[in-house]
Amino acid sequence: MSTVLDQIEQQIAKLSSKAVKKNTGNIRTVADGVAKVDGLSDVMYNEMVQFPGGAIGIALNLEEDEVGCIVLGDVSMLKEGDEVQTTGKLLSVPVGRALLGRALDALGNPVDGKGPLAATETYPVEKIAPGIIVRKSVSQPLFTGIMAIDSMIPIGRGQRELIIGDRGTGKTAICIDTIINQAKINKVGLASGDPKFRPVYSIYVAIGQKNSNIVRTMSALEAAGALEFTIIVAAPAADNPANQYIAPFSGAAMGEWFMENGMDALIVYDDLSKHAVAYRQISLILKRPSGREAYPGDVFYLHSRLLERAARLDGKGSLTALPIIETQAGDVAAYIPTNVISITDGQIFLETDLFNQGIRPAVSVGLSVSRVGSAAQIKATKQVGGKLKGELAQFRELAAFAQFGSDLDAKTKAQLERGARIVELFKQPAFSPVPIELQVAILFAMQKNFFDAIDAKQVVAAAAAIKDFFTTRKDALLTEIRTKAALDKDLEAKLQAACDEWKATFTA
Amino acid sequence: MASGKKQIQLLARQFFKLSLEEGVLSAARVGGVLEYIARHRPANTVAVLKAYQRLIAAEFARGQAVVEHAGAVNEALLATIAAAMTRKYRRPISAVAQPNPSLLAGLRVRVGDDTYESSVAGQLAQLAAAV
């Protein structure tokens, strides 16, 4: 109670008898989260405006005789004639470590029932992306824990890697796996006391999703012990389009705090297709000219300015972005997918056919690419998995020919056999990321032909067995791989011996 | 023809420009414009007139300081406010009193879109928002 009294006293002390100048206007119309306001002659572009009842808005359209504002919050209380005030401020959201483990709305208000936030700092939602001079090239890996991705399409800290595919192909699962993997790495790294260890904090932005899906994601993160390193920003389908439009920018502001304070962060935008739809809705109500697929002309800029905020800063931290795009019937040539493909530093394309064949994660090796390439891989992964992408691509091509049933030479048969085993090896259940050292061990076994004698259908069981073997009996060897991050002759000999030992005990 | 919203606005703005005499709203010119509209009846006359009215009202508000007050205000105070606002905005501004008991005490002065809040109700609202 005394703190409240202190607060009031401080506020009274601040209040002076001087008149306070406000620039005001009146609501002319309100529709679907957009208000047209008369007056507000001093308002600036993107300025936060105050509506009655605590709702806030952002001035997006400055016209000669009216101002178009998006309303964030409850619009049901607003009516024609209500007074609107300028604030002279840009929309800001709370930032900092206090947000970790919390679920917030697009404005940074907690929605998880865990009480008020203890955040002391705020960052503007809209911010110009870091320029050229302050940036550093992407060279540090960010492990997803998914073997197919870490070995063939590596992601680096500060990179923007698009996850694209039809609905129900496991796009979100890949991102959740990545978040869980970061949490696992963080726990090991922080427990080791290594002063050079840099944890990765995650931000998951849910845009236009069902509340039930958001709850499921939160539960998965909580069950995996990853929620304590994660911030959830939720703008569900029931939220007004203005909140859905602003949510990824709020998430980016929260991620930037980590980046600018020398830490590393990962942000998942799930998904930008729905974000574009929300923006289209706002733009159409604001009567902005519409272009292809009725999207406004600046929909490219909308996503480019958002994704440009992901960066690796020289002498500071990094912000890695994993935007998600949902395609319709695998059409990657649609407007929004091509936009985001061209903005990002690569894409992981998930195929419905592969998913239905039981190949999960359903990563299409041919269409997926990481433009950062092996710069974001540790040497050990390069040593054991450098040729995998080529081998798999060859396998897909040969598999297509083999369908015709013609006689195959021994070499082709061997390539097909090997390819089939690699495909099986890369199958991985959702929410169970594999540590990079274990990936190296498994890929080493593959490279040294330890799976060749095993029937292709038994490879999944064999992979599970080798994982068990290494985690339960070769922990010291895994730690050595993790710390050295490269395979020298000694480590290779140890790995060979371990694989021999496993092979002797494994019975399919 | 003024069919689209933009065209209505454009026409209203043209009428508004015709209503100014050396940058100041002229009652005679407004009368002339109204007479012209009544005679020629452009398409969407009601919409054009509404848009015109809004422009005139906004201009009128820019030249008038509405002094809302809870207690009593005298002519001298109004004259002081009018003079201060005229100086500040560099255009002739008159002051009119408008009683508003909800302010509790103090004044609120409105000139166009600008509001100068110096009332107890305003300070209490500010306090409530801060706490």
XYZ file of C-alpha atoms in Angstrom:
639
model
C 0.000 0.000 0.000
C 2.847 2.377 0.884
C 4.341 1.941 -2.597
C 1.037 3.002 -4.149
C 0.985 6.083 -1.915
C 4.577 6.849 -2.929
C 3.625 6.500 -6.574
C 0.711 8.912 -6.151
C 2.926 11.395 -4.292
C 5.539 11.246 -7.049
C 2.873 11.824 -9.666
C 1.407 14.756 -7.731
C 4.881 16.250 -7.485
C 5.244 15.899 -11.249
C 1.943 17.583 -11.945
C 2.331 21.287 -12.347
C -0.327 23.918 -12.679
C 0.920 24.698 -16.205
C -1.482 23.926 -18.986
C -0.783 20.765 -20.960
C -1.141 21.035 -24.728
C -2.738 18.132 -26.566
C -3.523 17.729 -30.233
C -6.908 16.119 -30.617
C -9.357 14.825 -33.193
C -12.667 13.037 -33.324
C -13.548 9.619 -34.652
C -15.453 9.816 -37.925
C -15.815 6.052 -38.591
C -14.636 2.807 -36.983
C -14.539 -0.494 -38.864
C -12.583 -3.744 -38.452
C -9.844 -2.315 -36.289
C -9.445 0.839 -38.368
C -10.649 4.290 -37.284
C -10.870 7.361 -39.520
C -10.280 10.472 -37.450
C -11.040 14.135 -38.120
C -8.484 16.610 -36.816
C -5.156 15.402 -35.351
C -3.463 18.037 -37.491
C -0.099 17.572 -35.707
C -0.015 13.775 -35.888
C 3.073 12.127 -37.367
C 3.298 8.974 -39.459
C 3.360 5.858 -37.252
C 2.694 7.954 -34.137
C 0.797 6.326 -31.308
C -2.604 7.914 -30.647
C -4.779 7.537 -27.574
C -8.414 6.520 -27.890
C -10.886 6.736 -25.007
C -11.141 3.673 -22.760
C -7.400 2.963 -22.883
C -7.314 1.711 -26.481
C -4.346 2.900 -28.480
C -3.850 3.300 -32.183
C -1.209 4.012 -34.792
C -1.612 6.706 -37.423
C -0.995 4.964 -40.747
C -2.755 7.134 -43.302
C -2.211 10.879 -43.161
C -4.656 12.452 -45.574
C -5.595 16.039 -46.235
C -8.695 16.020 -44.083
C -8.636 12.776 -42.126
C -6.236 10.403 -40.444
C -6.516 6.611 -40.808
C -5.506 4.830 -37.611
C -5.340 1.154 -36.752
C -6.808 0.484 -33.328
C -4.939 -1.930 -31.072
C -7.131 -3.337 -28.383
C -10.849 -3.369 -27.820
C -12.662 -1.427 -30.542
C -16.138 -2.286 -29.282
C -16.144 0.686 -26.871
C -15.320 3.237 -29.567
C -17.986 5.288 -31.282
C -18.311 8.159 -33.717
C -17.368 11.506 -32.214
C -15.039 10.112 -29.503
C -11.995 12.249 -28.823
C -8.582 10.961 -29.963
C -5.280 12.444 -28.785
C -1.783 12.406 -30.189
C 0.913 11.179 -27.798
C 4.108 12.279 -29.518
C 5.461 8.746 -29.058
C 6.063 5.706 -31.220
C 4.386 2.475 -30.152
C 6.712 0.656 -27.774
C 6.633 -2.724 -26.099
C 8.340 -3.984 -22.938
C 11.634 -5.798 -23.512
C 14.172 -7.672 -21.436
C 14.835 -10.929 -19.650
C 11.710 -10.496 -17.530
C 9.684 -11.478 -20.591
C 11.207 -14.956 -20.797
C 8.743 -17.700 -19.962
C 5.793 -15.392 -20.543
C 3.005 -15.229 -23.108
C 2.195 -11.706 -24.257
C -0.210 -10.041 -26.629
C 0.853 -7.872 -29.559
C 1.302 -4.867 -27.254
C 3.421 -6.737 -24.739
C 0.686 -7.164 -22.146
C 0.827 -10.526 -20.361
C -1.945 -12.946 -21.318
C -0.803 -15.995 -19.368
C -2.296 -15.115 -15.983
C 1.141 -15.125 -14.330
C 0.845 -11.561 -13.071
C 2.351 -8.285 -14.272
C 5.670 -8.106 -16.101
C 8.763 -6.989 -14.246
C 10.186 -5.323 -17.378
C 11.706 -1.880 -16.928
C 12.714 -1.078 -20.509
C 10.677 -0.557 -23.660
C 11.713 -0.624 -27.331
C 9.868 0.933 -30.264
C 7.927 -1.561 -32.345
C 9.012 0.012 -35.636
C 12.722 0.529 -35.941
C 15.084 0.943 -38.864
C 17.112 -2.232 -39.419
C 20.843 -2.190 -38.649
C 22.928 -0.737 -41.473
C 25.847 -2.225 -43.369
C 28.721 -1.054 -41.187
C 27.454 -2.491 -37.920
C 26.766 -5.916 -39.408
C 29.012 -8.952 -39.454
C 28.756 -11.919 -41.790
C 26.924 -14.992 -40.512
C 29.447 -17.603 -39.421
C 28.229 -19.050 -36.130
C 25.910 -22.046 -36.318
C 22.432 -22.186 -34.863
C 21.605 -25.852 -34.460
C 18.036 -26.847 -35.105
C 18.541 -30.366 -33.779
C 17.075 -31.705 -37.008
C 19.663 -33.833 -38.757
C 18.413 -33.148 -42.277
C 18.673 -29.400 -41.711
C 21.865 -29.150 -39.658
C 23.785 -31.362 -42.066
C 22.444 -30.136 -45.420
C 20.787 -26.723 -44.959
C 22.684 -25.202 -42.029
C 21.337 -22.094 -40.340
C 23.632 -19.472 -38.843
C 23.097 -16.929 -36.094
C 21.753 -13.776 -37.701
C 20.379 -15.580 -40.764
C 16.804 -15.412 -42.109
C 15.738 -18.898 -43.158
C 12.241 -19.319 -44.528
C 10.210 -22.408 -43.625
C 7.738 -22.914 -46.442
C 5.189 -25.593 -47.250
C 1.518 -26.483 -47.444
C -0.644 -26.737 -44.350
C 0.077 -29.729 -42.147
C 3.584 -30.433 -43.415
C 5.369 -29.802 -40.139
C 6.479 -26.172 -40.512
C 5.704 -25.207 -36.932
C 7.179 -28.491 -35.654
C 10.560 -27.591 -37.178
C 10.524 -24.232 -35.421
C 9.433 -25.715 -32.101
C 12.178 -28.339 -32.426
C 14.671 -25.547 -32.985
C 13.459 -23.641 -29.919
C 13.598 -26.821 -27.803
C 17.104 -27.535 -29.092
C 18.258 -24.032 -28.136
C 16.897 -24.568 -24.624
C 18.730 -27.909 -24.347
C 21.981 -26.352 -25.583
C 21.491 -23.401 -23.205
C 21.057 -25.698 -20.222
C 24.181 -27.705 -21.045
C 26.190 -24.590 -21.849
C 25.147 -22.645 -18.775
C 25.774 -25.674 -16.540
C 29.277 -26.065 -17.988
C 30.226 -22.594 -16.746
C 32.045 -21.846 -20.007
C 32.463 -18.041 -20.099
C 32.477 -18.078 -23.912
C 29.112 -19.836 -24.113
C 26.399 -17.698 -25.717
C 22.845 -18.854 -25.001
C 20.141 -18.353 -27.606
C 16.818 -16.953 -26.379
C 13.739 -17.617 -28.464
C 10.689 -15.584 -29.399
C 7.724 -17.343 -30.924
C 5.245 -15.013 -32.643
C 1.882 -16.616 -33.390
C -0.078 -14.636 -35.987
C -3.672 -15.441 -36.845
C -3.493 -18.895 -35.323
C -6.115 -20.765 -33.391
C -5.836 -20.265 -29.644
C -5.835 -24.039 -29.214
C -2.728 -24.298 -31.419
C -0.949 -21.619 -29.403
C -1.775 -23.459 -26.171
C -0.487 -26.714 -27.715
C 2.771 -25.036 -28.699
C 3.171 -23.537 -25.228
C 2.516 -26.930 -23.640
C 5.103 -28.582 -25.907
C 7.672 -25.941 -24.958
C 6.837 -26.229 -21.276
C 7.011 -30.029 -21.361
C 10.444 -29.827 -23.003
C 11.647 -27.279 -20.436
C 12.100 -24.659 -23.158
C 9.548 -22.101 -22.011
C 11.978 -20.496 -19.556
C 14.132 -19.410 -22.524
C 11.196 -18.397 -24.698
C 8.845 -15.443 -25.119
C 5.494 -16.123 -26.765
C 3.834 -13.238 -28.599
C 0.283 -14.203 -29.471
C -2.029 -12.441 -31.910
C -4.551 -15.231 -32.460
C -7.188 -15.421 -35.170
C -9.717 -13.868 -32.795
C -7.578 -10.732 -32.391
C -8.333 -7.775 -34.610
C -6.196 -7.473 -37.779
C -4.327 -4.487 -36.346
C -2.938 -6.643 -33.539
C -2.036 -9.372 -36.028
C -0.266 -6.780 -38.160
C 1.788 -5.363 -35.291
C 2.630 -8.650 -33.477
C 5.728 -9.640 -35.528
C 7.138 -6.135 -35.165
C 6.617 -6.343 -31.383
C 8.422 -9.706 -31.371
C 11.252 -8.218 -33.424
C 11.620 -5.385 -30.883
C 11.885 -7.944 -28.072
C 14.509 -9.876 -30.063
C 16.460 -6.709 -30.816
C 16.894 -6.086 -27.111
C 18.806 -9.361 -26.785
C 20.807 -8.605 -29.944
C 21.770 -5.098 -28.904
C 22.739 -6.234 -25.429
C 25.288 -8.724 -26.711
C 23.069 -11.803 -26.629
C 21.765 -14.115 -29.324
C 18.084 -14.560 -30.054
C 15.935 -16.590 -32.402
C 12.558 -15.358 -33.620
C 9.903 -17.477 -35.287
C 7.146 -15.702 -37.255
C 4.301 -18.198 -37.506
C 3.162 -17.293 -40.091
C 3.773 -14.388 -42.467
C 1.045 -15.503 -44.909
C -1.572 -14.685 -42.286
C 0.333 -11.517 -41.464
C 0.079 -10.422 -45.097
C -3.643 -11.219 -45.063
C -4.157 -9.067 -41.934
C -2.221 -6.234 -43.576
C -4.274 -6.597 -46.753
C -7.459 -6.297 -44.697
C -6.234 -3.141 -42.978
C -5.026 -1.644 -46.248
C -8.307 -2.304 -48.023
C -10.262 -0.638 -45.226
C -7.830 2.286 -45.326
C -8.659 2.492 -49.065
C -5.044 2.059 -50.113
C -4.695 1.030 -53.747
C -4.547 -2.737 -54.078
C -2.270 -4.663 -56.436
C -1.644 -8.327 -57.155
C -3.976 -10.681 -55.218
C -5.465 -7.470 -53.716
C -2.378 -6.969 -51.531
C -1.242 -3.361 -51.191
C 1.836 -2.216 -53.094
C 3.995 -2.063 -49.982
C 3.477 -5.668 -48.853
C 7.040 -6.469 -49.967
C 8.370 -3.583 -47.886
C 6.248 -4.777 -44.961
C 8.124 -8.088 -44.855
C 11.514 -6.804 -45.975
C 11.684 -4.185 -43.227
C 10.632 -6.819 -40.692
C 13.131 -9.455 -41.790
C 15.988 -6.982 -42.291
C 15.909 -6.476 -38.533
C 17.402 -9.950 -38.150
C 21.168 -9.530 -38.187
C 24.472 -10.392 -36.612
C 25.971 -7.228 -35.188
C 29.679 -6.581 -34.920
C 30.671 -6.675 -31.267
C 27.107 -7.321 -30.157
C 24.667 -10.205 -30.485
C 22.482 -11.604 -33.213
C 18.855 -12.089 -34.136
C 18.038 -15.116 -36.282
C 14.651 -15.172 -37.999
C 12.651 -18.210 -39.043
C 9.636 -16.856 -40.923
C 6.985 -19.372 -41.925
C 4.958 -19.186 -45.125
C 2.004 -21.436 -45.840
C 1.614 -22.257 -49.529
C -1.566 -23.339 -51.278
C -1.211 -26.662 -53.117
C 2.574 -26.335 -53.133
C 2.523 -23.130 -55.162
C 5.784 -21.430 -54.249
C 5.357 -19.007 -57.159
C 2.459 -17.155 -55.504
C 2.905 -13.488 -54.563
C 3.761 -13.638 -50.847
C 5.932 -16.817 -51.038
C 8.098 -15.357 -53.841
C 8.418 -12.082 -51.937
C 9.620 -13.759 -48.762
C 11.846 -16.230 -50.661
C 13.637 -13.285 -52.227
C 14.037 -11.493 -48.897
C 15.392 -14.397 -46.860
C 18.820 -16.077 -46.933
C 17.395 -19.438 -47.944
C 14.384 -21.641 -47.524
C 13.442 -25.025 -46.166
C 10.729 -26.381 -48.414
C 8.447 -29.018 -46.936
C 6.603 -31.325 -49.334
C 3.184 -32.811 -48.719
C 4.072 -35.953 -50.702
C 7.138 -36.635 -48.577
C 5.100 -36.000 -45.436
C 2.450 -38.470 -46.554
C 5.136 -41.053 -47.396
C 6.194 -40.882 -43.763
C 9.374 -38.920 -44.442
C 9.289 -36.487 -41.539
C 10.563 -33.815 -41.418
C 9.369 -33.625 -45.033
C 12.303 -31.506 -46.204
C 12.639 -31.330 -49.975
C 16.388 -31.462 -50.473
C 16.232 -30.197 -54.044
C 14.204 -27.074 -53.332
C 15.706 -26.230 -49.949
C 18.783 -24.076 -49.697
C 20.748 -22.058 -47.195
C 22.541 -19.161 -48.855
C 24.902 -18.878 -45.903
C 26.057 -22.411 -46.718
C 28.715 -24.243 -44.813
C 29.946 -20.991 -43.220
C 27.385 -21.722 -40.534
C 28.501 -25.309 -39.894
C 31.009 -26.702 -37.460
C 33.936 -28.514 -39.045
C 32.835 -31.898 -37.689
C 29.478 -31.676 -39.530
C 31.237 -30.625 -42.719
C 33.579 -33.603 -42.387
C 30.815 -36.172 -42.019
C 27.968 -34.582 -43.946
C 29.595 -32.496 -46.644
C 28.533 -34.778 -49.494
C 25.113 -35.745 -48.166
C 23.095 -33.190 -50.115
C 24.648 -34.296 -53.401
C 24.160 -37.965 -52.578
C 20.506 -37.417 -51.721
C 19.894 -35.347 -54.849
C 21.476 -38.122 -56.951
C 19.335 -40.675 -55.152
C 16.126 -38.779 -55.950
C 17.093 -38.594 -59.616
C 18.063 -42.262 -59.809
C 14.968 -43.309 -57.868
C 12.841 -41.658 -60.539
C 14.603 -43.701 -63.252
C 14.488 -46.887 -61.209
C 10.698 -46.671 -61.196
C 10.698 -47.769 -64.823
C 12.010 -51.156 -63.667
C 14.950 -51.332 -66.056
C 18.023 -53.349 -65.105
C 20.392 -51.357 -62.989
C 24.145 -51.677 -62.770
C 25.793 -52.417 -59.441
C 26.951 -48.837 -58.882
C 23.477 -47.412 -59.400
C 21.985 -50.068 -57.148
C 24.504 -49.169 -54.447
C 23.668 -45.479 -54.773
C 19.950 -46.255 -54.467
C 20.533 -48.455 -51.438
C 22.627 -45.792 -49.766
C 20.134 -43.036 -50.609
C 17.265 -45.050 -49.169
C 19.231 -45.468 -45.955
C 20.055 -41.751 -45.714
C 16.353 -40.940 -46.153
C 15.480 -43.381 -43.366
C 18.243 -42.030 -41.169
C 16.935 -38.492 -41.462
C 13.470 -39.475 -40.247
C 12.970 -37.838 -36.897
C 9.908 -37.567 -34.664
C 8.628 -34.097 -33.761
C 9.852 -32.345 -30.610
C 12.916 -34.561 -30.222
C 15.902 -32.620 -31.519
C 19.218 -34.427 -31.736
C 22.308 -32.711 -30.280
C 24.929 -31.819 -32.870
C 27.569 -34.135 -31.372
C 25.164 -37.062 -31.668
C 24.350 -36.046 -35.246
C 28.061 -36.139 -36.034
C 28.378 -39.616 -34.530
C 25.387 -40.958 -36.487
C 26.531 -39.392 -39.745
C 30.018 -40.747 -39.133
C 28.508 -44.218 -38.826
C 26.604 -43.635 -42.075
C 29.711 -42.368 -43.847
C 31.696 -45.396 -42.687
C 28.971 -47.705 -44.067
C 27.806 -49.055 -40.714
C 24.200 -48.971 -41.911
C 24.873 -50.676 -45.249
C 24.360 -54.190 -43.932
C 21.137 -53.208 -42.213
C 17.876 -53.570 -44.106
C 16.557 -50.118 -45.158
C 13.353 -50.672 -43.187
C 15.401 -51.301 -40.045
C 17.494 -48.116 -40.344
C 15.107 -46.058 -38.165
C 15.414 -48.662 -35.390
C 19.155 -48.806 -35.906
C 19.414 -45.013 -35.689
C 17.440 -45.061 -32.424
C 19.737 -47.791 -31.122
C 22.922 -45.931 -32.024
C 21.536 -42.775 -30.377
C 20.842 -44.752 -27.208
C 24.248 -46.349 -27.366
C 26.118 -43.078 -27.670
C 24.058 -41.146 -25.113
C 24.168 -43.853 -22.468
C 27.616 -45.323 -22.990
C 29.754 -42.811 -24.863
C 28.942 -39.559 -23.138
C 32.599 -38.610 -22.797
C 33.141 -39.090 -26.522
C 30.110 -36.905 -27.321
C 31.397 -34.196 -24.995
C 34.766 -34.351 -26.764
C 33.094 -33.926 -30.175
C 31.073 -30.993 -28.813
C 34.069 -29.210 -27.354
C 36.494 -29.877 -30.225
C 33.821 -29.302 -32.921
C 36.099 -31.046 -35.425
C 37.152 -34.633 -36.025
C 40.876 -35.210 -35.723
C 42.514 -38.578 -36.265
C 42.270 -39.484 -32.594
C 38.563 -38.648 -32.439
C 37.903 -40.517 -35.665
C 39.598 -43.605 -34.249
C 37.497 -43.356 -31.105
C 34.337 -42.949 -33.151
C 35.276 -45.919 -35.331
C 35.859 -48.046 -32.234
C 32.554 -46.925 -30.718
C 30.680 -47.712 -33.931
C 32.320 -51.143 -34.077
C 31.244 -51.751 -30.510
C 27.684 -50.667 -31.314
C 27.567 -52.813 -34.453
C 28.644 -55.853 -32.470
C 25.799 -55.381 -30.011
C 23.104 -54.311 -32.482
C 20.803 -56.964 -33.834
C 18.156 -55.846 -36.263
C -20.101 15.437 -61.617
C -19.035 14.695 -58.057
C -19.727 10.996 -57.671
C -16.691 9.472 -55.945
C -15.702 10.329 -52.394
C -12.508 11.958 -53.589
C -14.352 14.086 -56.136
C -16.845 15.210 -53.492
C -13.961 16.190 -51.268
C -12.239 17.997 -54.136
C -15.340 19.997 -54.970
C -15.953 20.856 -51.311
C -12.359 22.055 -51.038
C -12.799 24.250 -54.103
C -15.926 25.796 -52.564
C -13.994 26.289 -49.337
C -11.180 28.139 -51.126
C -13.783 30.392 -52.721
C -15.143 31.140 -49.231
C -11.887 32.781 -48.101
C -11.087 36.437 -48.522
C -7.376 37.128 -48.143
C -7.039 33.860 -46.216
C -9.882 34.678 -43.806
C -13.323 33.114 -43.833
C -15.851 35.586 -45.235
C -19.558 35.308 -44.395
C -20.452 37.056 -47.644
C -18.443 34.604 -49.715
C -19.912 31.614 -47.874
C -23.340 33.011 -48.712
C -22.313 33.313 -52.346
C -21.076 29.724 -52.465
C -24.309 28.451 -50.915
C -26.337 30.416 -53.406
C -24.290 28.943 -56.261
C -24.797 25.402 -54.942
C -28.548 25.977 -54.543
C -28.739 27.229 -58.108
C -26.587 24.605 -59.838
C -27.176 21.595 -57.576
C -24.060 19.455 -58.216
C -24.336 15.661 -58.044
C -24.406 14.414 -54.457
C -25.318 17.892 -53.226
C -25.881 16.706 -49.651
C -22.490 14.956 -49.483
C -20.759 17.995 -50.990
C -22.483 20.306 -48.528
C -21.552 18.085 -45.585
C -17.908 18.019 -46.664
C -18.017 21.800 -47.167
C -19.586 22.275 -43.746
C -16.835 20.200 -42.135
C -14.139 22.331 -43.757
C -15.860 25.553 -42.712
C -16.352 24.265 -39.150
C -12.674 23.260 -38.916
C -11.605 26.684 -40.185
C -14.029 28.385 -37.824
C -12.628 26.371 -34.881
C -9.105 27.476 -35.850
C -10.129 31.090 -35.329
C -11.934 30.607 -32.043
C -10.679 29.677 -28.583
C -13.429 27.793 -26.754
C -12.786 28.316 -23.045
C -14.444 25.564 -21.033
C -14.687 26.467 -17.372
C -16.086 25.062 -14.120
C -16.029 28.278 -12.126
C -16.747 31.828 -13.230
C -14.718 33.556 -15.941
C -14.822 37.244 -16.663
C -14.466 39.196 -19.878
C -10.960 40.313 -18.965
C -9.776 36.693 -18.729
C -11.350 35.873 -22.087
C -9.688 38.894 -23.630
C -6.303 37.825 -22.164
C -6.735 34.308 -23.560
C -7.769 35.657 -26.969
C -4.737 37.938 -27.064
C -2.369 35.140 -25.995
C -3.734 32.750 -28.599
C -3.643 35.407 -31.318
C 0.009 35.941 -30.499
C 0.773 32.215 -30.406
C -0.959 31.237 -33.612
C -0.247 34.481 -35.470
C -3.836 34.811 -36.634
C -6.850 36.596 -35.134
C -8.476 34.378 -32.532
C -11.534 35.248 -30.506
C -12.465 33.621 -27.188
C -15.859 32.266 -26.157
C -16.796 30.872 -22.767
C -18.478 27.495 -22.406
C -19.430 26.273 -18.907
C -18.393 22.668 -18.159
C -18.936 21.592 -14.512
C -17.294 18.217 -15.136
C -13.907 19.971 -15.131
C -14.335 20.478 -11.330
C -12.032 23.512 -11.392
C -9.707 25.244 -13.817
C -9.930 25.716 -17.567
C -9.718 23.837 -20.801
C -9.089 25.895 -23.925
C -9.640 24.459 -27.415
C -8.291 26.099 -30.553
C -8.892 23.977 -33.633
C -7.303 20.561 -32.938
C -5.241 21.850 -30.013
C -6.475 21.513 -26.462
C -4.831 23.252 -23.516
C -5.743 21.332 -20.392
C -5.469 23.075 -17.060
C -8.386 21.610 -15.201
C -8.563 19.507 -12.066
C -10.486 16.805 -13.961
C -7.683 16.633 -16.532
C -5.006 16.349 -13.855
C -6.948 13.632 -12.053
C -7.292 11.713 -15.310
C -3.535 12.062 -15.864
C -2.893 10.831 -12.324
C -5.240 7.872 -12.786
C -3.486 6.903 -16.022
C -0.064 7.140 -14.386
C -0.985 5.056 -11.327
